[in-house]
């Protein structure tokens, strides 16, 4: 369990960092981080960090695929955790 929590902490920090870095690169008109990489980090468990990075750095907040996509990924991940824990505790069969 500790290893899973460590993984989630790191991947969420990475998501936050990538949104900050991409915003910086956009400001200086440099080579950008591909959108698919930002989505892959969110899918890999970093959706909370990605969402925080979006709004903390005001980055990708006018792009509907991010405004709806990142929160949808987070919601699906939270539902997956909820059902996993419910089945593990025997609350659902």
PDB file of C-alpha atoms in Angstrom, residues 4 16 71 76 82:
ATOM      1  CA  UNK A   4       1.070   2.561  -4.329  1.00  0.00           C
ATOM      2  CA  UNK A  16       1.665  19.194 -11.839  1.00  0.00           C
ATOM      3  CA  UNK A  71     -11.790  15.814 -14.651  1.00  0.00           C
ATOM      4  CA  UNK A  76     -13.239   7.461 -13.355  1.00  0.00           C
ATOM      5  CA  UNK A  82     -14.245   3.330  -4.571  1.00  0.00           C
TER       6      UNK A  82
END
